[in-house]
PDB file of N, CA and C in Angstrom:
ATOM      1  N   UNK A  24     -35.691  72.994 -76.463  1.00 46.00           N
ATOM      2  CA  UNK A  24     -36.565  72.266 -77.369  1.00 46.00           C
ATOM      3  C   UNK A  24     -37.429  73.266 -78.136  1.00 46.00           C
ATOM      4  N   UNK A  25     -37.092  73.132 -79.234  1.00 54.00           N
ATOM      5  CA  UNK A  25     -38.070  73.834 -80.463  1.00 54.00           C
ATOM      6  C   UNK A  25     -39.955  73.235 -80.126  1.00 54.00           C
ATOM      7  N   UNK A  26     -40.467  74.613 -80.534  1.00 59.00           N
ATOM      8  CA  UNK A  26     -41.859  73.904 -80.626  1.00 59.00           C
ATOM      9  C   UNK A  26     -42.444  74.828 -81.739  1.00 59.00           C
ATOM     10  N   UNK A  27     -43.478  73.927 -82.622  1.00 66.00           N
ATOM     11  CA  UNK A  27     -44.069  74.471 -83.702  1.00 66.00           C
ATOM     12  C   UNK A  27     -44.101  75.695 -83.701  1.00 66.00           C
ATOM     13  N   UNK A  28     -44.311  76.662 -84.414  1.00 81.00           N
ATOM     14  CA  UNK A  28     -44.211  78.253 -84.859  1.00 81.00           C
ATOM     15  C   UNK A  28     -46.006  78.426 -85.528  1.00 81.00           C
ATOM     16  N   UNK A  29     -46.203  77.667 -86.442  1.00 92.00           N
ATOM     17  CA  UNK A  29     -47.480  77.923 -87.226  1.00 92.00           C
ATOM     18  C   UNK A  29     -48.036  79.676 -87.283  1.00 92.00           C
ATOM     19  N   UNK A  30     -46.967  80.465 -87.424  1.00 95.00           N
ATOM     20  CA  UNK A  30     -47.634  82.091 -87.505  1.00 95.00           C
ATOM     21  C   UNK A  30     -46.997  82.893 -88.839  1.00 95.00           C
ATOM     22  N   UNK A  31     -47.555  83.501 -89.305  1.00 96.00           N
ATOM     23  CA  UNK A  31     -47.521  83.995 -90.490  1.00 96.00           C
ATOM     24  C   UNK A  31     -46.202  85.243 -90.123  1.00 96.00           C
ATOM     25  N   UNK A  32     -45.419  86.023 -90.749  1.00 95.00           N
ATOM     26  CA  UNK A  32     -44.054  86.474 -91.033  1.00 95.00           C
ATOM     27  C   UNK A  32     -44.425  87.865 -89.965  1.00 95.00           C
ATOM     28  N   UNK A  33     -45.576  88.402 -90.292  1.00 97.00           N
ATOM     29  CA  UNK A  33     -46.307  89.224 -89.428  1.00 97.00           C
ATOM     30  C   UNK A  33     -46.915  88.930 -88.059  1.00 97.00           C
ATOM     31  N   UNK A  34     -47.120  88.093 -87.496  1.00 97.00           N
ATOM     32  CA  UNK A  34     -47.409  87.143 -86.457  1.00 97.00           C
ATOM     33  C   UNK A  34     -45.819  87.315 -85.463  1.00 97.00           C
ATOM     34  N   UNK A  35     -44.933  86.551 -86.104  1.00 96.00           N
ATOM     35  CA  UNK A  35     -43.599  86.509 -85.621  1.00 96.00           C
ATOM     36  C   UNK A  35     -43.155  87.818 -84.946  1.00 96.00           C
ATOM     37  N   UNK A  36     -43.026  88.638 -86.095  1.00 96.00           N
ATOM     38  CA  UNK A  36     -42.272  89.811 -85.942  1.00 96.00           C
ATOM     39  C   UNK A  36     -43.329  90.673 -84.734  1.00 96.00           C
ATOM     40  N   UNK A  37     -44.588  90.715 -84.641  1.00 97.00           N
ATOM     41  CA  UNK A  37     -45.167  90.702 -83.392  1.00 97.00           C
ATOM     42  C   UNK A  37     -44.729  90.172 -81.596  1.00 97.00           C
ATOM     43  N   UNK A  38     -44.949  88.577 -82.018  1.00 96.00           N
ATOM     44  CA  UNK A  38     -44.519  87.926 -80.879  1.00 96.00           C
ATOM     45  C   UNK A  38     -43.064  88.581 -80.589  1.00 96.00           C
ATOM     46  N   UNK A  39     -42.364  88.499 -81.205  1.00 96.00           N
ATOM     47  CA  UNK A  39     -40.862  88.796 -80.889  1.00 96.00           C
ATOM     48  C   UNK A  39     -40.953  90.370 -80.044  1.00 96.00           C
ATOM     49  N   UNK A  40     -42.080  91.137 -80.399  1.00 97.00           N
ATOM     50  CA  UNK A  40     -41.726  92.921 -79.711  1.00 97.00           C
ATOM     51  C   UNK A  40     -42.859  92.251 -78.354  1.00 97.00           C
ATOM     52  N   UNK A  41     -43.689  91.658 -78.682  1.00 96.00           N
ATOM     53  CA  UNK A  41     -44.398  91.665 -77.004  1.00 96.00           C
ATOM     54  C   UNK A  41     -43.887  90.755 -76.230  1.00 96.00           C
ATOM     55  N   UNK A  42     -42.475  90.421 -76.907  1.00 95.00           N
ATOM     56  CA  UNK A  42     -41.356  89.540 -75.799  1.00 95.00           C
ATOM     57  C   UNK A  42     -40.660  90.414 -75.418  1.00 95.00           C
ATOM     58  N   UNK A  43     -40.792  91.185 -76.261  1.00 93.00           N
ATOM     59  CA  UNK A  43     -39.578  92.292 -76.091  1.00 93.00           C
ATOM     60  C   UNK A  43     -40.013  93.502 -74.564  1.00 93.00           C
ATOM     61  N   UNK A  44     -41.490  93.539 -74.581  1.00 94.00           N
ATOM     62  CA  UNK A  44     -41.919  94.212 -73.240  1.00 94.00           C
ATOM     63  C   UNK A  44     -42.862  95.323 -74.300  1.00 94.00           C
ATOM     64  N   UNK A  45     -43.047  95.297 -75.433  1.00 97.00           N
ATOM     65  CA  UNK A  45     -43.617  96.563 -76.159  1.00 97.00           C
ATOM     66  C   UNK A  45     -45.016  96.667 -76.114  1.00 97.00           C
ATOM     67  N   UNK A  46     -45.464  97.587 -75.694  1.00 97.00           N
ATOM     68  CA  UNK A  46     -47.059  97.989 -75.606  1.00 97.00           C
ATOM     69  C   UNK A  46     -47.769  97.847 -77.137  1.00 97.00           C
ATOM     70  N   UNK A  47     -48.948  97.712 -77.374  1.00 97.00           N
ATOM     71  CA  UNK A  47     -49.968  97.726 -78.609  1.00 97.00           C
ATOM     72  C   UNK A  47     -49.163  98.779 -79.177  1.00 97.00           C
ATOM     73  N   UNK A  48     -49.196  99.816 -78.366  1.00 98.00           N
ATOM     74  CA  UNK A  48     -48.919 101.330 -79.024  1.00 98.00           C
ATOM     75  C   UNK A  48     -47.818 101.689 -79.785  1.00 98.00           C
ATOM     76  N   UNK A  49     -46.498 100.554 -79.272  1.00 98.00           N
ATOM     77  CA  UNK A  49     -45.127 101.004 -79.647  1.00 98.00           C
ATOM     78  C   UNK A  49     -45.507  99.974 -80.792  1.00 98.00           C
ATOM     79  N   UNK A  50     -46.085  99.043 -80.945  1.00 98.00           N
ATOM     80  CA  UNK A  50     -45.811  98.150 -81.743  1.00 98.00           C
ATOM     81  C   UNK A  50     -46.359  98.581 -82.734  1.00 98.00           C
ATOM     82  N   UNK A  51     -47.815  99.060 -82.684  1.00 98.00           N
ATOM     83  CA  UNK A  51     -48.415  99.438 -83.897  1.00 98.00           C
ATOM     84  C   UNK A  51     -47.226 100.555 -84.313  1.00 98.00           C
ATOM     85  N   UNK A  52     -46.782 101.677 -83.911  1.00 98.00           N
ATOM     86  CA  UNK A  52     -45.991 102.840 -84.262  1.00 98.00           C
ATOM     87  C   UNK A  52     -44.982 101.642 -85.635  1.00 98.00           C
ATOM     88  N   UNK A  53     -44.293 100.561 -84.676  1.00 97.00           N
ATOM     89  CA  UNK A  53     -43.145 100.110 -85.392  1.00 97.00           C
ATOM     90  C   UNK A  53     -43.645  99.345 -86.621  1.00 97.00           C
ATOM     91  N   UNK A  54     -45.079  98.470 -86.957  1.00 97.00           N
ATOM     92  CA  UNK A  54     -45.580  97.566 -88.018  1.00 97.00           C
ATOM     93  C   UNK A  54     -46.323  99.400 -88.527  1.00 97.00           C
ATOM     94  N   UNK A  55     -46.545 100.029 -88.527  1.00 97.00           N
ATOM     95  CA  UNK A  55     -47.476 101.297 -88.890  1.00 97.00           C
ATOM     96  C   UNK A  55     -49.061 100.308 -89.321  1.00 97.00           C
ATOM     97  N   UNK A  56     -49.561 100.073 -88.198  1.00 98.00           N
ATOM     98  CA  UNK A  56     -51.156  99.602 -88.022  1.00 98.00           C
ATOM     99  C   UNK A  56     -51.332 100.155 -86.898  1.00 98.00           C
ATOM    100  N   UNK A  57     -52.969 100.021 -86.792  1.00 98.00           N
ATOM    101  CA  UNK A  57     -53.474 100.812 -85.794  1.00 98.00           C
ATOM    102  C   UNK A  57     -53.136  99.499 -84.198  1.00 98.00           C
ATOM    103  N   UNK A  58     -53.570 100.016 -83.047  1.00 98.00           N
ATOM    104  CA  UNK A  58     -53.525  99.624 -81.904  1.00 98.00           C
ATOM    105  C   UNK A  58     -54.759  98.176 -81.999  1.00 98.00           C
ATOM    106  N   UNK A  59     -55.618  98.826 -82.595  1.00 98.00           N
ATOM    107  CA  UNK A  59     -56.945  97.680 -82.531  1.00 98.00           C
ATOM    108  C   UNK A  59     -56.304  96.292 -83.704  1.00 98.00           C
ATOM    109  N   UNK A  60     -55.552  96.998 -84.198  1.00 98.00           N
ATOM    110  CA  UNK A  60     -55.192  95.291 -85.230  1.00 98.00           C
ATOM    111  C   UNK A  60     -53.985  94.807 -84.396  1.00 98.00           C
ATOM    112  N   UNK A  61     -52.687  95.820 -83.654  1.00 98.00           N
ATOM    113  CA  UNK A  61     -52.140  94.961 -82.725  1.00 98.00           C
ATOM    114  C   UNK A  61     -52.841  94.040 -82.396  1.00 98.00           C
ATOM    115  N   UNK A  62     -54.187  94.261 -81.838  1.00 98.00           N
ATOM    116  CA  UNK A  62     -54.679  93.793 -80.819  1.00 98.00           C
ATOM    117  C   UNK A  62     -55.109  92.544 -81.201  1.00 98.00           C
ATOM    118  N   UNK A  63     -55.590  92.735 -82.644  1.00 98.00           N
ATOM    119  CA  UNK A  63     -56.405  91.251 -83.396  1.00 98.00           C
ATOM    120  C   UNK A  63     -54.783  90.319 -83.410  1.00 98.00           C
ATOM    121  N   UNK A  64     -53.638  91.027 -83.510  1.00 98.00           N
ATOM    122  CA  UNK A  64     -52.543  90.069 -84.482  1.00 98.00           C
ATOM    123  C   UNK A  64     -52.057  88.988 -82.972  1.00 98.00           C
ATOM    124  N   UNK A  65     -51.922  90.176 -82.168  1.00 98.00           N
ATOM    125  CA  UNK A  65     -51.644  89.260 -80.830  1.00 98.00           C
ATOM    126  C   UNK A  65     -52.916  88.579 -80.586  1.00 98.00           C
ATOM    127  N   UNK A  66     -54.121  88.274 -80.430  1.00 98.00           N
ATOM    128  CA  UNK A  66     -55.106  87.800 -80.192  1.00 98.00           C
ATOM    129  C   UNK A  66     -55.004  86.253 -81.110  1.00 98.00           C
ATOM    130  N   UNK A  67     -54.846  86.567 -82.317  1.00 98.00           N
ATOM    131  CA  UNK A  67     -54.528  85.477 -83.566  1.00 98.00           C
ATOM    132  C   UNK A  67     -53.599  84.747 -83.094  1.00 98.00           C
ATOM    133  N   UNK A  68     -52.301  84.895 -82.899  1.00 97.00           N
ATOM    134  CA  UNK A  68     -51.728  84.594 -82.247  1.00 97.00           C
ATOM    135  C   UNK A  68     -51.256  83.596 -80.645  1.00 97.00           C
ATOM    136  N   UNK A  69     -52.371  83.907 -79.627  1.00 97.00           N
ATOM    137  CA  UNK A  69     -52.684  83.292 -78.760  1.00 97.00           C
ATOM    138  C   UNK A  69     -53.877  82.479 -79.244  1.00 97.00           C
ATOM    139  N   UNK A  70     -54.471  82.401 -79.888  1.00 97.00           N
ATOM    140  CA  UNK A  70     -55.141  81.333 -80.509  1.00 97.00           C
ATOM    141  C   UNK A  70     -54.575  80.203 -80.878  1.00 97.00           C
ATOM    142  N   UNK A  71     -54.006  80.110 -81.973  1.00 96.00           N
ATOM    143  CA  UNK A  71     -52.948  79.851 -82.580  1.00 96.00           C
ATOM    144  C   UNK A  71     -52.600  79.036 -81.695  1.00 96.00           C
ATOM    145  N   UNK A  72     -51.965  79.434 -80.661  1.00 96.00           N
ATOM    146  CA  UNK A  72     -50.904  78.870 -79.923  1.00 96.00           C
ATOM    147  C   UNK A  72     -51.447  78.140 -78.609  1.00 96.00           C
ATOM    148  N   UNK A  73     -52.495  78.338 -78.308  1.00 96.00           N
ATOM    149  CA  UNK A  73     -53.901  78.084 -77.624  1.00 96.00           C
ATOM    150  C   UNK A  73     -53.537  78.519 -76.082  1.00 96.00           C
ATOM    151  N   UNK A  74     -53.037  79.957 -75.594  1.00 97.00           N
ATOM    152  CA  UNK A  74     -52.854  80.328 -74.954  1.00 97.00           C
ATOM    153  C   UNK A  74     -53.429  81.427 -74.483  1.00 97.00           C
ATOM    154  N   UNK A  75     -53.288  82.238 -73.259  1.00 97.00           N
ATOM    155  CA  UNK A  75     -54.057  83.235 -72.716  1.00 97.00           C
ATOM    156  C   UNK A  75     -53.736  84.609 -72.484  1.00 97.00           C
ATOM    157  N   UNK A  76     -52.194  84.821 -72.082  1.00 97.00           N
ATOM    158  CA  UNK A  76     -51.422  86.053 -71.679  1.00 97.00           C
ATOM    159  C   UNK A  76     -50.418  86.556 -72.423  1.00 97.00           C
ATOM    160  N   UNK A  77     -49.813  87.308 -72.818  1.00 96.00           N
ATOM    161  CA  UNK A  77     -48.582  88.184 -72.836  1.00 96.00           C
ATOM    162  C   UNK A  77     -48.152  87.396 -72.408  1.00 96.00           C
ATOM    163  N   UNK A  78     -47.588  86.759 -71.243  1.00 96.00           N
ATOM    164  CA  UNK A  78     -46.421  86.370 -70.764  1.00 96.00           C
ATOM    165  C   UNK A  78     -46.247  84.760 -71.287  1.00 96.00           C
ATOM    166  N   UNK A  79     -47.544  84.558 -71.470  1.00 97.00           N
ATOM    167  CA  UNK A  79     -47.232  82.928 -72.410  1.00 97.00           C
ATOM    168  C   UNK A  79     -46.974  82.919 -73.349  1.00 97.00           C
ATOM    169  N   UNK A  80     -47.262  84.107 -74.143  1.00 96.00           N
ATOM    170  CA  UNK A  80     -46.663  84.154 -75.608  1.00 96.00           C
ATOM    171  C   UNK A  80     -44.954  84.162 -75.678  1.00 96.00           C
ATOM    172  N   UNK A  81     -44.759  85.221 -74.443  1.00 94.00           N
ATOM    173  CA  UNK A  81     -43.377  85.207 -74.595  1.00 94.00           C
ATOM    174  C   UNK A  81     -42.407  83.959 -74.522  1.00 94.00           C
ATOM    175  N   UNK A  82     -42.997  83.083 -73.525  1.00 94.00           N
ATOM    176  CA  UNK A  82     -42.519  81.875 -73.143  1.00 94.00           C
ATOM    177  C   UNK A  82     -42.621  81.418 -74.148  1.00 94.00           C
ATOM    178  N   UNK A  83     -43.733  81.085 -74.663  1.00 94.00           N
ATOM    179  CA  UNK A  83     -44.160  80.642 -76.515  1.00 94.00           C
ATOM    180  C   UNK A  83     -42.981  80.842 -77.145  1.00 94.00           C
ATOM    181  N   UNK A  84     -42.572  81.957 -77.517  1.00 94.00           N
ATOM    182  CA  UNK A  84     -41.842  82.420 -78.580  1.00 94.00           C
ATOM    183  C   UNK A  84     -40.395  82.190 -78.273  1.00 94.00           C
ATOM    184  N   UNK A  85     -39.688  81.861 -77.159  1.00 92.00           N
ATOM    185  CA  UNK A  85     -38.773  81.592 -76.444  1.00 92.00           C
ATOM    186  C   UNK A  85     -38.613  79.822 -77.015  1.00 92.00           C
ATOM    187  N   UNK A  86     -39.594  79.430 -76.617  1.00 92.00           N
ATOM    188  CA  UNK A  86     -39.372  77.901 -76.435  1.00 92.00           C
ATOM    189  C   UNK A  86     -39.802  77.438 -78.295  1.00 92.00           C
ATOM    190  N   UNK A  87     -40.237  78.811 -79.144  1.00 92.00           N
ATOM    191  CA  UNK A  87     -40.100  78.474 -80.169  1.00 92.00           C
ATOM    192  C   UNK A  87     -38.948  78.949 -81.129  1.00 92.00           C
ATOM    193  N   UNK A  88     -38.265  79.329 -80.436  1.00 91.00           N
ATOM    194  CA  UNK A  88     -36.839  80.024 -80.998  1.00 91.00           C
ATOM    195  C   UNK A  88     -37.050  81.416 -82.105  1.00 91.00           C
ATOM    196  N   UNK A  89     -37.704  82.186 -81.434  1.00 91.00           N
ATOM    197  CA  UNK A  89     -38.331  83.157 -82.585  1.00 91.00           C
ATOM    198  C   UNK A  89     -37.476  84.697 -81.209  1.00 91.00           C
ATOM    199  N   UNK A  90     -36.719  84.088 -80.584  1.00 88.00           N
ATOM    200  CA  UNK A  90     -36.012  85.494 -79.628  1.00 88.00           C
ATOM    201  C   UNK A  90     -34.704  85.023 -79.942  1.00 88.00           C
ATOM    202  N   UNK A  91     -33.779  86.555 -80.259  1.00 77.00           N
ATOM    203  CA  UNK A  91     -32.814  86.262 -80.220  1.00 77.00           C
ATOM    204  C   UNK A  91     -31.811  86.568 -79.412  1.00 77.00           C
ATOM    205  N   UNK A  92     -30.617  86.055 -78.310  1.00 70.00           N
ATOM    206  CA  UNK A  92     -30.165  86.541 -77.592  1.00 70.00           C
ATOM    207  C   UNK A  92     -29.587  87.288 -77.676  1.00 70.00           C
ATOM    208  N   UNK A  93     -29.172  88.068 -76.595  1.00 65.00           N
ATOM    209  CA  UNK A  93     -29.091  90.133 -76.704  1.00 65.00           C
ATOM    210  C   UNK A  93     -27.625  89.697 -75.895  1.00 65.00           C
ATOM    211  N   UNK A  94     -26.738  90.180 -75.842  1.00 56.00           N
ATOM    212  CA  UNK A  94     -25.437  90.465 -74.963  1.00 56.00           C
ATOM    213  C   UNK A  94     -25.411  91.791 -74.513  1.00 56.00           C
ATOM    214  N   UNK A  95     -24.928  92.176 -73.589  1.00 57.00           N
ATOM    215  CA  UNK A  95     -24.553  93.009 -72.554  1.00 57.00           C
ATOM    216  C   UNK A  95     -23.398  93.632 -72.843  1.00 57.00           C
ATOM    217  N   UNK A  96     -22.665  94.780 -72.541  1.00 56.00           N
ATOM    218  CA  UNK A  96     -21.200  94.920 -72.691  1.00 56.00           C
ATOM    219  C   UNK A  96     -21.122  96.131 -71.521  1.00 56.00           C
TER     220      UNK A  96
END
């Protein structure tokens, strides 16, 4: 089951790397922003979504279809 998204293109592409397991640090490296606006975008984010952890976001972003499945070989 899909559930609302309501996050801006930058928001997304966030949620999707701190599903992914990525620290502030790798993430800022990959958007090129500092660690402290990671910090606001994920923060915005759990707002947003009216949640508390990393790990609810991920669930978040899962149950909002914003992960895409990875195969193995």
């Amino acid at each position: 089951m899909q559930q609302k998204i309501n996050l801006s293109s930058q928001e997304i592409y966030v949620a999707q790397l701190v599903s992914e397991g990525k620290t502030d640090g790798e993430i800022a490296n990959t958007i090129f922003v500092s660690k402290r606006r990671v910090g606001e975008i994920i923060s915005n984010i759990k707002n947003k979504w009216n949640i508390s952890t990393r790990v609810e976001l991920g669930i978040q972003a899962y149950r909002s279809g914003l992960l895409k499945e990875k195969t193995f070989s």
